[in-house]
Structure formats: structure tokens, C-alpha cells
Coordinates of C-alpha atoms and ligand atoms in Angstrom, one line a residue:
Chain A
X156 CA -34.4 -20.3 2.9
X157 CA -35.2 -17.6 0.4
X158 CA -38.5 -16.1 1.7
X159 CA -40.5 -13.8 -0.8
X160 CA -39.3 -10.4 -0.8
X161 CA -35.7 -11.4 0.6
X162 CA -32.9 -10.4 -1.1
X163 CA -29.2 -10.8 -1.1
X164 CA -27.5 -7.4 -1.6
X165 CA -24.1 -6.8 -2.0
X166 CA -23.2 -3.2 -1.1
X167 CA -19.7 -1.4 -1.5
X168 CA -19.4 1.1 1.4
X169 CA -16.7 3.5 1.8
X170 CA -15.5 5.3 4.9
X171 CA -14.3 8.8 4.7
X172 CA -12.9 11.3 6.8
X173 CA -10.0 13.0 8.5
X174 CA -7.0 11.2 9.4
X175 CA -7.3 10.1 13.2
X176 CA -11.2 10.5 13.4
X177 CA -11.8 6.8 13.9
X178 CA -12.5 5.1 10.5
X179 CA -10.4 2.0 11.1
X180 CA -11.4 1.8 14.7
X181 CA -14.9 1.8 13.6
X182 CA -14.5 -0.8 10.8
X183 CA -12.6 -3.0 13.0
X184 CA -15.0 -2.7 15.7
X185 CA -18.1 -3.8 13.1
X186 CA -15.9 -6.6 11.5
X187 CA -14.0 -8.1 14.4
X188 CA -15.5 -6.6 17.4
X189 CA -12.1 -5.4 18.6
X190 CA -10.6 -2.1 19.5
X191 CA -6.7 -1.7 19.4
X192 CA -4.9 1.5 20.3
X193 CA -2.3 1.1 17.3
X194 CA -2.7 -0.6 13.9
X195 CA -0.3 -0.7 11.1
X196 CA -1.0 2.4 8.9
X197 CA -2.9 1.8 5.6
X198 CA -1.7 3.0 2.3
X199 CA -4.6 3.9 0.0
X200 CA -7.3 2.0 1.5
X201 CA -8.0 -1.4 3.2
X202 CA -10.6 -3.8 2.3
X203 CA -13.1 -5.6 4.7
X204 CA -16.2 -7.5 4.1
X205 CA -19.0 -8.2 6.8
X206 CA -22.4 -9.5 6.0
X207 CA -25.5 -8.3 8.1
X208 CA -29.1 -9.6 8.0
X209 CA -32.0 -7.1 8.4
X210 CA -35.6 -8.1 8.2
X211 CA -36.1 -8.4 4.5
X212 CA -32.6 -8.8 3.3
X213 CA -29.1 -10.2 3.8
X214 CA -26.5 -7.4 3.1
X215 CA -23.1 -8.1 2.4
X216 CA -20.9 -5.0 2.8
X217 CA -17.7 -4.6 0.6
X218 CA -15.9 -2.0 3.0
X219 CA -13.2 0.3 1.7
X220 CA -11.5 2.0 4.8
X221 CA -9.6 4.8 3.2
X222 CA -6.5 6.4 4.6
X223 CA -3.9 8.6 4.1
X224 CA -2.6 12.4 3.8
X225 CA -4.0 15.1 2.0
X226 CA -2.4 13.7 -1.4
X227 CA -4.2 10.5 -1.0
X228 CA -7.4 12.1 -1.4
X229 CA -6.7 12.3 -5.3
X230 CA -7.6 8.5 -4.9
X231 CA -10.8 8.7 -3.3
X232 CA -13.0 8.6 -6.5
X233 CA -11.5 5.1 -7.1
X234 CA -13.0 4.1 -3.9
X235 CA -16.2 5.9 -3.9
X236 CA -17.0 5.2 -7.5
X237 CA -20.1 2.8 -7.7
X238 CA -20.4 2.8 -3.8
X239 CA -24.1 2.3 -2.5
X240 CA -23.1 4.0 0.8
X241 CA -20.8 6.0 2.7
X242 CA -19.7 6.8 6.2
X243 CA -18.3 10.3 6.7
X244 CA -16.5 10.1 9.9
X245 CA -15.4 13.0 12.1
X246 CA -14.0 13.0 15.7
X247 CA -16.4 15.0 17.9
X248 CA -13.6 16.3 20.2
X249 CA -12.1 18.0 16.8
X250 CA -14.0 20.8 15.3
X251 CA -11.6 20.8 12.4
X252 CA -12.6 17.3 11.3
X253 CA -15.9 18.1 11.5
X254 CA -15.5 21.0 9.1
X255 CA -13.5 18.5 6.7
X256 CA -16.3 16.0 7.0
X257 CA -18.6 18.6 5.3
X258 CA -16.1 18.8 2.5
X259 CA -16.6 15.0 1.9
X260 CA -20.1 15.2 1.8
X261 CA -20.2 17.9 -0.7
X262 CA -17.6 16.0 -2.8
X263 CA -20.0 12.8 -2.9
X264 CA -22.8 15.0 -3.5
X265 CA -21.3 16.6 -6.6
X266 CA -19.8 13.2 -7.8
X267 CA -21.1 10.1 -6.0
X268 CA -23.9 8.2 -7.1
X269 CA -27.2 10.1 -6.3
X270 CA -28.9 7.0 -4.7
X271 CA -25.9 6.6 -2.4
X272 CA -27.0 6.1 1.3
X273 CA -24.7 8.6 3.3
X274 CA -24.0 8.5 7.0
X275 CA -22.6 10.9 9.1
X276 CA -20.7 9.5 12.0
X277 CA -19.3 11.9 15.0
X278 CA -17.0 9.3 16.7
X279 CA -15.3 9.1 20.0
X280 CA -18.5 10.1 22.0
X281 CA -17.0 8.3 24.7
X282 CA -14.7 11.4 25.1
X283 CA -17.9 13.7 26.1
X284 CA -15.7 15.8 28.3
X285 CA -13.5 16.8 25.3
X286 CA -16.5 17.4 22.9
X287 CA -16.3 20.3 20.8
X288 CA -18.8 19.7 18.0
X289 CA -22.3 19.5 19.3
X290 CA -24.9 17.0 18.5
X291 CA -27.3 19.5 17.5
X292 CA -25.3 21.2 15.2
X293 CA -24.1 18.0 13.4
X294 CA -27.6 16.6 13.8
X295 CA -29.0 19.8 11.9
X296 CA -26.2 19.7 9.3
X297 CA -27.2 16.4 8.4
X298 CA -30.7 16.7 7.9
X299 CA -30.3 19.7 5.8
X300 CA -28.3 17.5 3.5
X301 CA -30.2 14.2 3.5
X302 CA -27.7 12.1 5.4
X303 CA -28.5 10.4 8.8
X304 CA -26.4 11.2 11.7
X305 CA -25.0 8.9 14.9
X306 CA -22.6 9.7 17.4
X307 CA -20.2 6.6 17.9
X308 CA -17.5 5.3 19.9
X309 CA -15.4 2.7 18.2
X310 CA -13.8 2.0 21.9
X311 CA -17.1 1.3 23.6
X312 CA -19.0 0.0 20.7
X313 CA -21.9 2.8 21.2
X314 CA -23.9 2.9 18.1
X315 CA -21.3 1.1 15.7
X316 CA -23.3 -2.1 14.8
X317 CA -26.3 0.5 14.6
X318 CA -24.9 2.6 11.9
X319 CA -24.2 -0.2 9.6
X320 CA -27.7 -1.6 10.4
X321 CA -29.2 1.7 9.4
X322 CA -27.5 1.8 6.3
X323 CA -28.3 -1.8 5.3
X324 CA -32.3 -0.7 6.1
X325 CA -32.0 2.1 3.9
X326 CA -30.2 0.3 0.9
X327 CA -32.4 0.3 -2.1
X328 CA -33.9 -3.0 -2.7
X329 CA -33.1 -4.9 -5.9
X330 CA -36.3 -4.5 -8.2
X331 CA -38.0 -8.0 -8.9
X332 CA -37.8 -8.5 -12.5
X333 CA -41.4 -8.8 -13.1
X334 CA -44.2 -8.0 -10.6
X335 CA -45.9 -11.3 -10.2
X336 CA -49.5 -10.9 -11.0
X337 CA -51.9 -10.1 -8.0
X338 CA -49.1 -10.0 -5.5
X339 CA -48.8 -7.1 -3.1
X340 CA -45.2 -6.0 -2.8
X341 CA -44.2 -5.2 0.5
X342 CA -44.0 -1.5 1.2
X343 CA -40.6 0.2 1.7
X344 CA -39.6 1.7 4.9
X345 CA -40.3 5.4 4.5
X346 CA -36.5 6.5 5.4
X347 CA -35.6 4.3 2.4
X348 CA -37.8 6.1 0.1
X349 CA -36.3 9.4 1.5
X350 CA -32.7 8.3 1.5
X351 CA -33.0 7.4 -2.0
X352 CA -34.1 10.8 -3.2
X353 CA -32.4 13.0 -0.8
X354 CA -29.2 14.2 -2.5
X355 CA -30.4 14.8 -6.0
Chain B
X143 CA 19.8 12.8 22.2
X144 CA 20.8 10.0 20.3
X145 CA 24.5 10.7 20.4
X146 CA 26.8 12.4 17.7
X147 CA 25.5 11.9 14.3
X148 CA 28.5 10.2 12.5
X149 CA 27.5 9.4 9.2
X150 CA 28.5 5.6 9.2
X151 CA 26.1 4.8 11.8
X152 CA 25.6 1.2 11.6
X153 CA 22.4 -0.8 12.3
X154 CA 22.6 -3.4 14.7
X155 CA 20.3 -5.7 13.1
X156 CA 22.2 -8.6 11.6
X157 CA 20.1 -10.9 9.6
X158 CA 22.7 -13.4 9.5
X159 CA 21.8 -14.3 13.5
X160 CA 18.2 -14.5 12.6
X161 CA 17.8 -18.3 11.9
X162 CA 14.7 -19.8 11.7
X163 CA 14.5 -21.6 15.1
X164 CA 11.3 -22.8 14.3
X165 CA 11.0 -26.8 14.4
X166 CA 7.6 -28.2 13.6
X167 CA 6.6 -29.7 16.6
X168 CA 4.5 -32.9 16.3
X169 CA 1.3 -31.2 17.1
X170 CA 1.6 -28.6 14.7
X171 CA 2.7 -31.2 11.7
X172 CA 0.1 -33.3 12.5
X173 CA -2.7 -30.7 12.6
X174 CA -1.0 -28.3 9.8
X175 CA -1.4 -25.6 12.1
X176 CA -0.6 -22.1 11.4
X177 CA 2.8 -21.0 13.1
X178 CA 4.5 -17.7 13.7
X179 CA 8.3 -17.6 12.8
X180 CA 10.8 -14.7 12.0
X181 CA 12.1 -14.6 8.2
X182 CA 15.6 -13.7 7.0
X183 CA 14.8 -10.0 7.7
X184 CA 13.5 -10.4 11.1
X185 CA 9.8 -10.1 10.2
X186 CA 7.4 -12.5 11.7
X187 CA 5.3 -14.6 9.3
X188 CA 2.6 -16.6 9.7
X189 CA 2.3 -19.8 7.7
X190 CA 2.0 -23.4 7.6
X191 CA 4.7 -25.8 7.7
X192 CA 5.0 -26.0 4.0
X193 CA 5.6 -22.1 4.0
X194 CA 8.5 -23.3 6.5
X195 CA 9.9 -25.7 4.3
X196 CA 10.0 -23.3 1.4
X197 CA 11.6 -20.7 3.7
X198 CA 14.4 -23.1 4.3
X199 CA 14.5 -23.9 0.7
X200 CA 15.1 -20.2 0.0
X201 CA 17.6 -20.0 2.6
X202 CA 19.6 -22.8 0.9
X203 CA 19.2 -21.2 -2.5
X204 CA 20.5 -17.9 -1.1
X205 CA 23.8 -19.5 0.4
X206 CA 24.3 -21.2 -3.0
X207 CA 23.9 -17.8 -4.7
X208 CA 26.4 -16.4 -2.0
X209 CA 28.8 -19.1 -3.3
X210 CA 28.6 -18.2 -6.9
X211 CA 29.1 -14.4 -6.3
X212 CA 32.2 -15.2 -4.4
X213 CA 33.8 -17.5 -7.0
X214 CA 33.2 -14.8 -9.6
X215 CA 34.8 -12.2 -7.5
X216 CA 37.6 -14.7 -7.3
X217 CA 37.8 -15.3 -10.8
X218 CA 36.7 -11.6 -12.3
X219 CA 38.4 -9.5 -9.7
X220 CA 36.9 -7.4 -6.8
X221 CA 33.7 -5.2 -8.4
X222 CA 33.9 -7.1 -11.6
X223 CA 30.2 -6.1 -11.8
X224 CA 31.2 -2.4 -12.0
X225 CA 32.7 -3.0 -15.2
X226 CA 29.6 -3.5 -17.2
X227 CA 29.1 -0.1 -18.9
X228 CA 30.2 -0.1 -22.5
X229 CA 31.9 3.1 -23.1
X230 CA 33.1 3.9 -26.7
X231 CA 36.8 4.8 -25.2
X232 CA 37.4 1.3 -24.1
X233 CA 39.4 -1.3 -26.1
X234 CA 37.9 -3.6 -28.2
X235 CA 38.9 -6.6 -25.9
X236 CA 37.6 -4.7 -22.8
X237 CA 34.4 -3.7 -24.2
X238 CA 33.8 -7.6 -25.2
X239 CA 34.5 -8.2 -21.5
X240 CA 32.2 -5.6 -20.3
X241 CA 29.1 -6.8 -22.4
X242 CA 30.0 -10.2 -21.1
X243 CA 30.0 -9.2 -17.8
X244 CA 26.7 -7.2 -18.2
X245 CA 25.2 -10.5 -19.6
X246 CA 26.3 -12.5 -16.7
X247 CA 25.4 -9.7 -14.1
X248 CA 21.8 -9.2 -15.5
X249 CA 21.2 -13.3 -15.1
X250 CA 22.9 -13.1 -11.9
X251 CA 20.8 -10.3 -10.5
X252 CA 17.5 -12.0 -11.8
X253 CA 18.5 -15.0 -9.6
X254 CA 19.2 -12.8 -6.5
X255 CA 22.0 -10.9 -4.8
X256 CA 23.0 -12.7 -1.7
X257 CA 21.7 -10.3 1.2
X258 CA 25.3 -9.8 2.3
X259 CA 26.2 -8.3 -1.2
X260 CA 23.0 -6.2 -1.3
X261 CA 24.4 -3.3 0.2
X262 CA 27.4 -2.7 -1.8
X263 CA 25.9 -4.1 -5.2
X264 CA 22.8 -1.7 -4.7
X265 CA 24.5 1.2 -3.8
X266 CA 26.9 1.1 -6.8
X267 CA 24.5 -0.2 -9.6
X268 CA 21.7 2.0 -8.6
X269 CA 23.6 5.2 -9.2
X270 CA 23.5 6.3 -5.4
X271 CA 27.2 5.9 -5.2
X272 CA 27.4 8.6 -8.0
X273 CA 24.8 10.6 -6.4
X274 CA 26.5 10.7 -3.4
X275 CA 29.9 11.5 -4.8
X276 CA 28.6 14.7 -6.2
X277 CA 28.3 16.4 -2.8
X278 CA 30.6 17.0 0.3
X279 CA 31.3 14.0 2.6
X280 CA 29.5 15.6 5.5
X281 CA 26.2 16.3 3.2
X282 CA 24.1 13.9 5.2
X283 CA 25.6 14.7 8.7
X284 CA 25.1 18.3 7.9
X285 CA 21.6 18.0 7.0
X286 CA 20.9 15.9 10.2
X287 CA 22.3 19.1 12.1
X288 CA 20.5 21.5 10.3
X289 CA 17.1 19.9 10.6
X290 CA 17.2 18.9 14.1
X291 CA 14.5 20.3 16.4
X292 CA 12.5 21.5 13.3
X293 CA 8.8 20.8 13.0
X294 CA 7.1 20.8 9.8
X295 CA 3.7 19.2 8.3
X296 CA 6.3 16.5 7.1
X297 CA 7.8 15.7 10.4
X298 CA 4.6 15.6 12.0
X299 CA 3.3 13.1 9.8
X300 CA 6.6 11.0 10.0
X301 CA 6.3 10.9 13.8
X302 CA 2.8 9.6 13.6
X303 CA 3.9 7.0 11.3
X304 CA 7.1 5.8 12.9
X305 CA 5.2 3.1 15.4
X306 CA 2.9 2.2 12.6
X307 CA 5.6 1.1 10.2
X308 CA 6.2 -2.9 10.4
X309 CA 5.1 -2.7 14.2
X310 CA 6.5 -5.7 16.3
X311 CA 9.8 -5.6 14.1
X312 CA 12.7 -6.7 16.6
X313 CA 14.9 -3.6 15.2
X314 CA 12.6 -1.4 13.3
X315 CA 10.0 -1.1 16.3
X316 CA 12.6 0.1 19.0
X317 CA 13.5 3.6 19.9
X318 CA 16.9 3.1 18.0
X319 CA 14.9 1.9 14.9
X320 CA 12.7 4.8 15.1
X321 CA 15.0 7.3 15.4
X322 CA 17.0 6.0 12.3
X323 CA 13.9 6.0 10.3
X324 CA 13.0 9.4 11.5
X325 CA 16.2 10.9 10.4
X326 CA 16.4 9.2 6.8
X327 CA 12.6 10.4 6.3
X328 CA 13.1 13.9 7.9
X329 CA 16.5 14.8 5.9
X330 CA 14.9 13.4 2.7
X331 CA 11.9 15.7 3.1
X332 CA 14.2 18.7 3.5
X333 CA 16.2 17.6 0.5
X334 CA 13.2 17.6 -1.6
X335 CA 10.6 19.9 -0.1
X336 CA 8.3 19.2 -3.1
X337 CA 8.2 15.5 -2.0
X338 CA 8.4 16.4 1.6
X339 CA 7.2 13.0 3.3
X340 CA 4.8 10.8 1.6
X341 CA 2.9 7.8 3.4
X342 CA 4.3 4.6 1.8
X343 CA 8.1 5.9 1.9
X344 CA 8.0 5.0 5.6
X345 CA 7.8 1.3 4.4
X346 CA 10.3 1.8 1.7
X347 CA 12.8 3.4 3.8
X348 CA 12.4 0.9 6.5
X349 CA 13.2 -1.9 4.6
X350 CA 16.2 0.0 2.9
X351 CA 17.7 0.4 6.5
X352 CA 17.6 -3.4 7.2
X353 CA 19.3 -4.2 3.7
X354 CA 21.8 -1.3 3.7
X355 CA 23.0 -1.4 7.3
X356 CA 24.1 2.2 7.5
X357 CA 21.5 5.0 7.8
X358 CA 23.5 7.4 5.4
X359 CA 23.5 4.9 2.6
X360 CA 19.6 4.0 3.1
X361 CA 19.3 7.6 2.5
X362 CA 20.9 7.6 -0.9
X363 CA 19.0 4.8 -1.9
X364 CA 16.0 6.4 -1.2
X365 CA 17.0 9.5 -3.1
X366 CA 18.1 7.5 -6.0
X367 CA 14.8 5.5 -6.2
X368 CA 12.6 8.8 -6.0
X369 CA 15.0 10.8 -8.1
X370 CA 16.3 8.6 -11.1
X371 CA 14.7 5.0 -10.5
X372 CA 10.9 5.6 -10.5
X373 CA 8.4 7.4 -12.4
X374 CA 8.5 11.3 -11.6
X375 CA 6.3 12.7 -9.2
X376 CA 5.2 9.5 -7.9
X377 CA 4.9 10.7 -4.3
X378 CA 4.3 14.3 -4.8
X379 CA 1.1 16.3 -4.6
X380 CA -1.9 14.3 -5.9
X381 CA 0.5 11.4 -6.5
X382 CA 0.3 11.9 -10.2
X383 CA 3.1 9.7 -11.2
X384 CA 1.4 7.1 -9.4
X385 CA -1.7 7.7 -11.4
X386 CA -0.1 7.4 -14.4
X387 CA 1.6 4.2 -13.5
X388 CA -1.7 2.6 -12.7
X389 CA -3.1 3.7 -16.2
X390 CA -0.2 2.0 -17.7
X391 CA -0.6 -1.0 -15.8
X392 CA -4.2 -1.2 -16.8
X393 CA -3.3 -1.0 -20.5
X394 CA -0.8 -3.7 -20.0
X395 CA -2.8 -5.9 -18.1
X396 CA -5.6 -5.8 -21.1
X397 CA -2.9 -6.6 -23.3
X398 CA -1.0 -9.3 -21.6
X399 CA -3.9 -10.8 -19.5
X400 CA -7.0 -10.0 -21.7
X401 CA -9.3 -12.5 -20.1
X402 CA -8.7 -11.5 -16.5
X403 CA -8.6 -7.7 -17.4
X404 CA -12.2 -8.2 -19.1
X405 CA -13.6 -10.5 -16.2
X406 CA -12.6 -8.0 -13.6
X407 CA -14.0 -5.2 -15.7
X408 CA -17.4 -7.0 -15.6
X409 CA -17.1 -7.2 -11.9
X410 CA -16.5 -3.7 -11.9
X411 CA -13.3 -4.2 -10.1
X412 CA -10.7 -1.6 -10.7
X413 CA -7.3 -3.3 -10.5
X414 CA -5.9 0.0 -9.1
X415 CA -7.7 -0.9 -5.9
X416 CA -5.0 -3.5 -5.1
X417 CA -2.2 -2.3 -7.4
X418 CA -1.9 1.0 -5.8
X419 CA -0.4 -0.1 -2.8
X420 CA 1.9 -2.4 -4.6
X421 CA 3.4 0.4 -6.7
X422 CA 3.6 3.1 -3.8
X423 CA 5.4 0.5 -1.4
X424 CA 7.1 -1.2 -3.9
X425 CA 5.5 -4.5 -2.6
X426 CA 7.2 -4.1 0.7
X427 CA 3.7 -4.3 2.2
X428 CA 2.2 -7.5 0.3
X429 CA 5.2 -9.6 -0.5
X430 CA 7.5 -11.6 2.2
X431 CA 10.8 -9.6 2.6
X432 CA 13.1 -11.7 0.7
X433 CA 10.6 -11.9 -2.3
X434 CA 10.1 -8.1 -2.1
X435 CA 14.0 -7.6 -1.9
X436 CA 14.3 -9.9 -4.9
X437 CA 12.2 -7.5 -6.9
X438 CA 14.3 -4.8 -5.8
X439 CA 17.5 -6.4 -6.9
X440 CA 15.9 -6.1 -10.4
X441 CA 14.5 -2.5 -9.7
X442 CA 17.8 -1.2 -9.0
X443 CA 19.6 -2.7 -11.8
X444 CA 17.0 -2.9 -14.6
X445 CA 14.5 0.0 -13.7
X446 CA 10.7 0.4 -12.9
X447 CA 9.5 -1.8 -15.2
X448 CA 10.1 -4.9 -13.0
X449 CA 7.0 -3.7 -10.9
X450 CA 4.7 -3.8 -14.0
X451 CA 6.5 -7.3 -14.5
X452 CA 5.8 -8.6 -11.0
X453 CA 2.0 -6.7 -10.8
X454 CA 1.0 -8.6 -14.0
X455 CA 2.6 -11.8 -12.6
X456 CA 0.7 -11.9 -9.5
X457 CA -2.5 -11.6 -11.6
X458 CA -1.4 -14.1 -14.1
X459 CA -0.4 -16.9 -11.8
X460 CA -4.0 -16.8 -10.5
X461 CA -5.8 -16.5 -13.7
X462 CA -8.0 -19.6 -13.6
X463 CA -9.0 -18.8 -10.1
X464 CA -9.6 -15.0 -10.9
X465 CA -11.8 -16.1 -13.8
X466 CA -14.1 -17.9 -11.6
X467 CA -14.9 -15.3 -9.1
X468 CA -18.0 -13.4 -8.7
X469 CA -17.5 -10.8 -6.3
X470 CA -14.9 -8.3 -5.5
X471 CA -14.1 -9.8 -2.1
X472 CA -13.0 -13.1 -3.7
X473 CA -10.6 -11.1 -6.1
X474 CA -9.1 -9.3 -3.1
X475 CA -8.7 -12.4 -0.9
X476 CA -7.1 -14.5 -4.0
X477 CA -5.0 -11.8 -4.7
X478 CA -3.8 -11.2 -0.9
X479 CA -3.5 -14.7 0.0
X480 CA -1.0 -15.2 -3.1
X481 CA 1.0 -12.0 -2.4
X482 CA 1.6 -12.9 1.4
X483 CA 2.2 -16.4 0.7
X484 CA 4.9 -15.9 -2.2
X485 CA 7.7 -17.4 -0.2
X486 CA 9.4 -18.6 -2.9
X487 CA 11.0 -15.6 -5.2
X488 CA 11.6 -17.5 -8.1
X489 CA 8.1 -19.1 -8.3
X490 CA 6.9 -15.2 -8.8
X491 CA 9.9 -14.1 -11.0
X492 CA 9.5 -17.1 -13.5
X493 CA 6.2 -15.9 -14.1
X494 CA 6.7 -12.3 -14.2
X495 CA 9.6 -12.6 -16.8
X496 CA 8.9 -15.9 -18.6
X497 CA 5.3 -16.0 -18.7
X498 CA 4.7 -12.1 -19.1
X499 CA 7.1 -11.8 -21.8
X500 CA 9.4 -9.2 -22.5
X501 CA 8.4 -5.5 -22.0
X502 CA 10.9 -2.9 -22.7
X503 CA 11.6 0.3 -20.6
X504 CA 10.8 2.0 -23.9
X505 CA 7.3 0.8 -24.0
X506 CA 6.7 1.8 -20.5
X507 CA 8.0 5.4 -21.4
X508 CA 5.9 5.6 -24.0
X509 CA 2.9 4.3 -22.3
X510 CA 3.2 7.0 -19.8
X511 CA 3.9 9.9 -22.1
X512 CA 0.5 8.7 -24.1
X513 CA -1.6 8.4 -20.8
X514 CA -0.3 11.4 -18.9
X515 CA -2.5 14.1 -20.4
X516 CA -5.4 12.2 -19.5
X517 CA -4.5 11.5 -16.0
X518 CA -3.5 15.4 -15.7
X519 CA -7.0 16.3 -17.1
X520 CA -8.8 13.9 -14.6
X521 CA -7.2 15.3 -11.5
X522 CA -7.6 19.1 -12.6
X523 CA -11.1 18.2 -13.2
X524 CA -11.4 16.8 -9.5
X525 CA -9.8 20.1 -8.1
X526 CA -11.9 22.3 -10.1
X527 CA -14.9 20.7 -8.9
X528 CA -13.8 21.0 -5.3
X529 CA -12.7 24.6 -5.7
X530 CA -16.3 25.2 -7.2
X531 CA -17.7 23.9 -3.9
X532 CA -15.7 26.4 -2.2
X533 CA -16.8 29.0 -4.2
X534 CA -20.8 28.1 -3.8
X535 CA -20.0 28.3 0.0
X536 CA -18.7 31.5 -0.2
Ligands
GDP55 N1 -11.3 7.5 22.8 C1 -11.7 7.2 21.5 N2 -10.6 6.9 20.7 C2 -10.6 6.3 19.4 C3 -12.1 6.1 19.0 N3 -11.9 5.5 17.6 C4 -10.7 5.7 17.5 N4 -10.1 6.1 18.3 C5 -8.5 6.4 18.4 O1 -8.3 7.4 17.6 C6 -7.1 7.5 16.9 C7 -7.4 7.1 15.6 O2 -8.1 6.0 15.0 P1 -8.1 5.5 13.7 O3 -9.1 4.4 13.7 O4 -6.6 5.0 13.4 O5 -8.4 6.7 12.6 P2 -8.6 6.6 11.1 O6 -7.2 7.5 10.8 O7 -9.7 7.4 10.7 O8 -8.5 5.4 10.5 C8 -6.4 5.8 17.6 O9 -5.3 6.3 18.5 C9 -7.5 5.2 17.9 O10 -7.4 4.2 19.0 C10 -13.3 6.1 20.0 O11 -14.4 6.0 19.6 N5 -12.8 6.7 21.4
MG56 MG1 -7.4 4.3 9.3

């Protein structure tokens, strides 16, 4: 089954962002394909895993869905330590949640792994009539900060699988222990190269 | 809106009537299907037929313990368990009986306080009764009146969490249940504005309500828990106390289960990823209800060290499996599967005390004192970093 250049990757992924932005809903949609209005509240973070196949790799995401009021933010380092990827979620109907998403980005840039793949998710795009953060503003912020950006809806499933898929594509591939003589290694997608150097 | 706020408000939830009505059908027996049923405290549990049998055995043991407690009361007199404090003013003969009672009591409590006795025994032994006796009778109802209609950050968070606290429970998840839980949490948030409300307390208070039967007693149990039983600042700003407990726990795990500790470290698995919730919710979100309450029986008599015993036990009882894990997800699955299925409290507590061995409250206090400066330094450093971010921005 294993083909040349095919790798199995375990990737720790953390979701950060305002309470109510839709982190748990995004995870539930991605992992179970469901959307529920009321979920039991999480203390600290909940763990999920989900495997995704991309062209050249099978990525097993180990997902930490963080939760909790301000004082719980002191636990965040435990969840993002060693993470290969992060999704910072805001609610696009709530400008305050976008401002707080930026704070999380900064905290990760200062403290996280410099090769961490970071995604910015403007969630609840199904509530277009209530929009208060424009896509242009968020996109240009994301570009300036080396994140990739998507607007999502956990409710309608818009872009939910896509955002995880994009992350999977951008994760750094493990270097083979030795470059077998004469073999040409498959070029990495250009975004992947960019993502791995963007935040230094 | 909810009538007058008399302090003896009763909770119309009666575990006595919650008999397991489940009879394994031929089909489920044959296929070993997962079935849903209600446990002793009204929680819906999913399990297989074996789990149902275990729960029925536990129910029988609870009945036996009940008979033991009644017999003791008959022979030693009502409230005998209160006469376990040895004071120097006691006459020698009395002192002897106090010591004897204390030894009996510790053993007895480790075997479990029968649910009908819990409200009374917890209330007196934990110090809640004493705490309550230092304030006017009307303290709780006065606070309810004084806080009515007030909106604070704490009340908003409480309102957000009410429907998310054990959703589906036949009493907690009703308008009455929400109203009771709300009052307990709101009143406490005004009693200690430094704690205010911290998520996690909703689960603790909810279970206290189910056990104590009256809202006011549940309130005092919450107070004694936060103010006397648990480490300081467990739920305050930054959860400092909780961070300290986690560090102490990691040290103990390295000492008591060195192989597991080393293996998990190799996997880069931080045990606090799972243990934080255990300590903040006092296992109420992880263990079946009667098992949780058996832990709390000991918590209110012997103190917070039982939390370490139990947390260590959950790792210890899975030692062989844990040592084989290669992935974080497998570790978490093993631990969650175990905690969710610990329907037999004795299975857990035997490991917690016999296999883990003794630890004194003093050992734990020393550990806390030693590790506190490190924890504080780390928390401060993070805050400094975040503040420097703010300045860069300006
Ligand atoms: N309309 C809409 N509502 C959403 C969406 N995602 C989440 N929600 C709702 O927003 C609330 C908060 O979601 P939750 O996932 O608990 O947020 P979290 O605190 O970030 O985990 C819930 O009531 C969800 O049903 C979405 O994409 N669209
Ligand atoms: Mg959530």
C-alpha cells in the first residue's frame, strides 16, 4: 500500500478562539458530520481524532478543542505545545471575536512552534445578513501574518472539510532518512514551503 | 418567579425511586448490545449487560452498608460519628472511645456512605455545618434576595452554562433544576467575588444538589469545598491552584508509577491533558455518579489527597495497556474508557489506596509549597509576554 513518497503523519492540531465562535461545532462537523445546537460544556479541552487522506500522505489529526472562560486561557500552552497546526476561529457576526482571534495569533507566533501551520476561520458564514467582519479585512490580516484564511459554516458544512484538508496539504512532510541515490524527490507544493517559513 | 425563597427548599428528586428498570432483553443479552439505563442518581448511562450487573451489585452493597450504618447508630447512639475528635479536655475513657470511633469511621467511610446518610454525614464532617453556624440563619435567603436581578460577568456565564450542565438529567435539566443550580452558583459568586464563577463549578454544584437535597446545604458544601477542602485558588484567576495540583500530580506519578510516567513522557503526552478536568470537576464528568460520590465521601472526611490517590489509580490500573501505547489518542481512549466504565467504586478505591500506597496530607502540602513558585513564575511569564504584545501594538 505504501507508495514512494507516501507518508503517514500524526499531527496535533489545536482550535483556539472566542467562546461561542463555533470551535466545537466545527470539530463535530469535521469528525462526525453533525451539527447540534446544545452540547455539554467542555472543561479545558476535548480530544478528537480524525484521519484524512491527501495526495501524498495520510494525516491523522489529533485535535484539541479548547474551551472555557478567560481564566482557562492559562491552560492554553498545554494544548498548543508541540502542535503542528492551529485553527483560530472567530464568529464573523461578532467583531470582538475577530479582535480576540488576533490575540491568539500573536500568542502562537510568540510562543508556538515556528513551523506551525495556522489557519484563520471566519465561522458562521451562513449568517451573511449579520456579518460584521468583512472577508477582505480578515483575508488581508491573514496574508500579512502568514496564515491561510477561509470562511466556514459548521451549520451548513461550508469549507469545514476544506480547511482541514488545506492544513493537511501544508503540513511539513517527514524527511526521508536518506535520499536514495538517483531518485528525484517530488517537489513540495509551493504553499507548503511558504507555510513552513511564514511565521519566523 | 420561583416562589418564596425559603431556605429549606427541597429538591424533588428522589434517587430511591430511581430503580433500574432495565431487564436485559433476550436480544441484548445475545448480542451484548449497548443499552441505556438510569443509574442511582438519575444519570443516563450507556453500558453493556455486564455493566448493568455490576451496577446491580453495587446497589446491593449500598443496601448492606446502609444496614451497617443503622446498626452502628443503634449501638453507639445517633451522631456517634461526630464524636471522633479527640480533645484534650475529654476524659480518658471518652478519649478512647473517640479514637475507636475515628478508626471505625475512616474505615467505614472508605467503604462508602449510604446515599440516605450522605447529606447529614457530609454536612457535619466536612465542616459545612460549622461554617453555616457562624452566620445568621437567614444568610442564604438574604443573599438570594440581595442578588436577585443583578447581572454580572459571573451570572452571564452561569446562565450560559445551565443548559449545558448534565443535559438530559431528569431533574437537573428542568426549569426547577436550572433555577436551583443558578441560585447556588450566583449566591456563591457574590459570597466570594474573587472566585466569582468558574466553569466546572456548575458540575460540582449540580452533583451537590442531587446529594444534599436542599439548596442551602448544597451551597454550604460548595463553600466548605472551595474555602477549606481544596487547594487555595483552584478556581480563581488563572486557575493557579489547579496548575499547582497538576504539578504535584506529575511528581507523584513519576514516583508512584515511574514506568508509565516515563513512557508517556516519551510520547510527549502531558498527563494534565486529561487530569486537569478530573481535578477541576472532582471527577464528576468522568466517573459514574456513585463512584464519584464515593470519592467525595473520602474527600469530605480525609481531604483533597484522595483526588491524587484516585487519579494515580486510573493510570495504575491500566499500566500494561498504557505501556503499549504509541499514540496520544490511544492513551486518551484507554483512560476515558476506564473512567466511564468504573461502575464498581471498590475496584477503583482498592487500587487507589492499597496499590498506590499511603500518602499523607503533609506530603501533598510540602509538594505544593515546593512547586508553587515555579508555577507562579510560568504563569507570570505568559502574562508578561501577552502584555508585551499589547505594547508592541500600541
Ligand atoms: N448559524 C451558525 N451557528 C453556529 C455555527 N457554528 C456554531 N454555531 C452556534 O454557535 C454556538 C456556539 O458554538 P460552539 O461550537 O459551542 O462554540 P465554541 O464555544 O467556540 O466551541 C452554538 O449555539 C452553535 O450552534 C455556524 O456555522 N452557523
Ligand atoms: Mg466549545
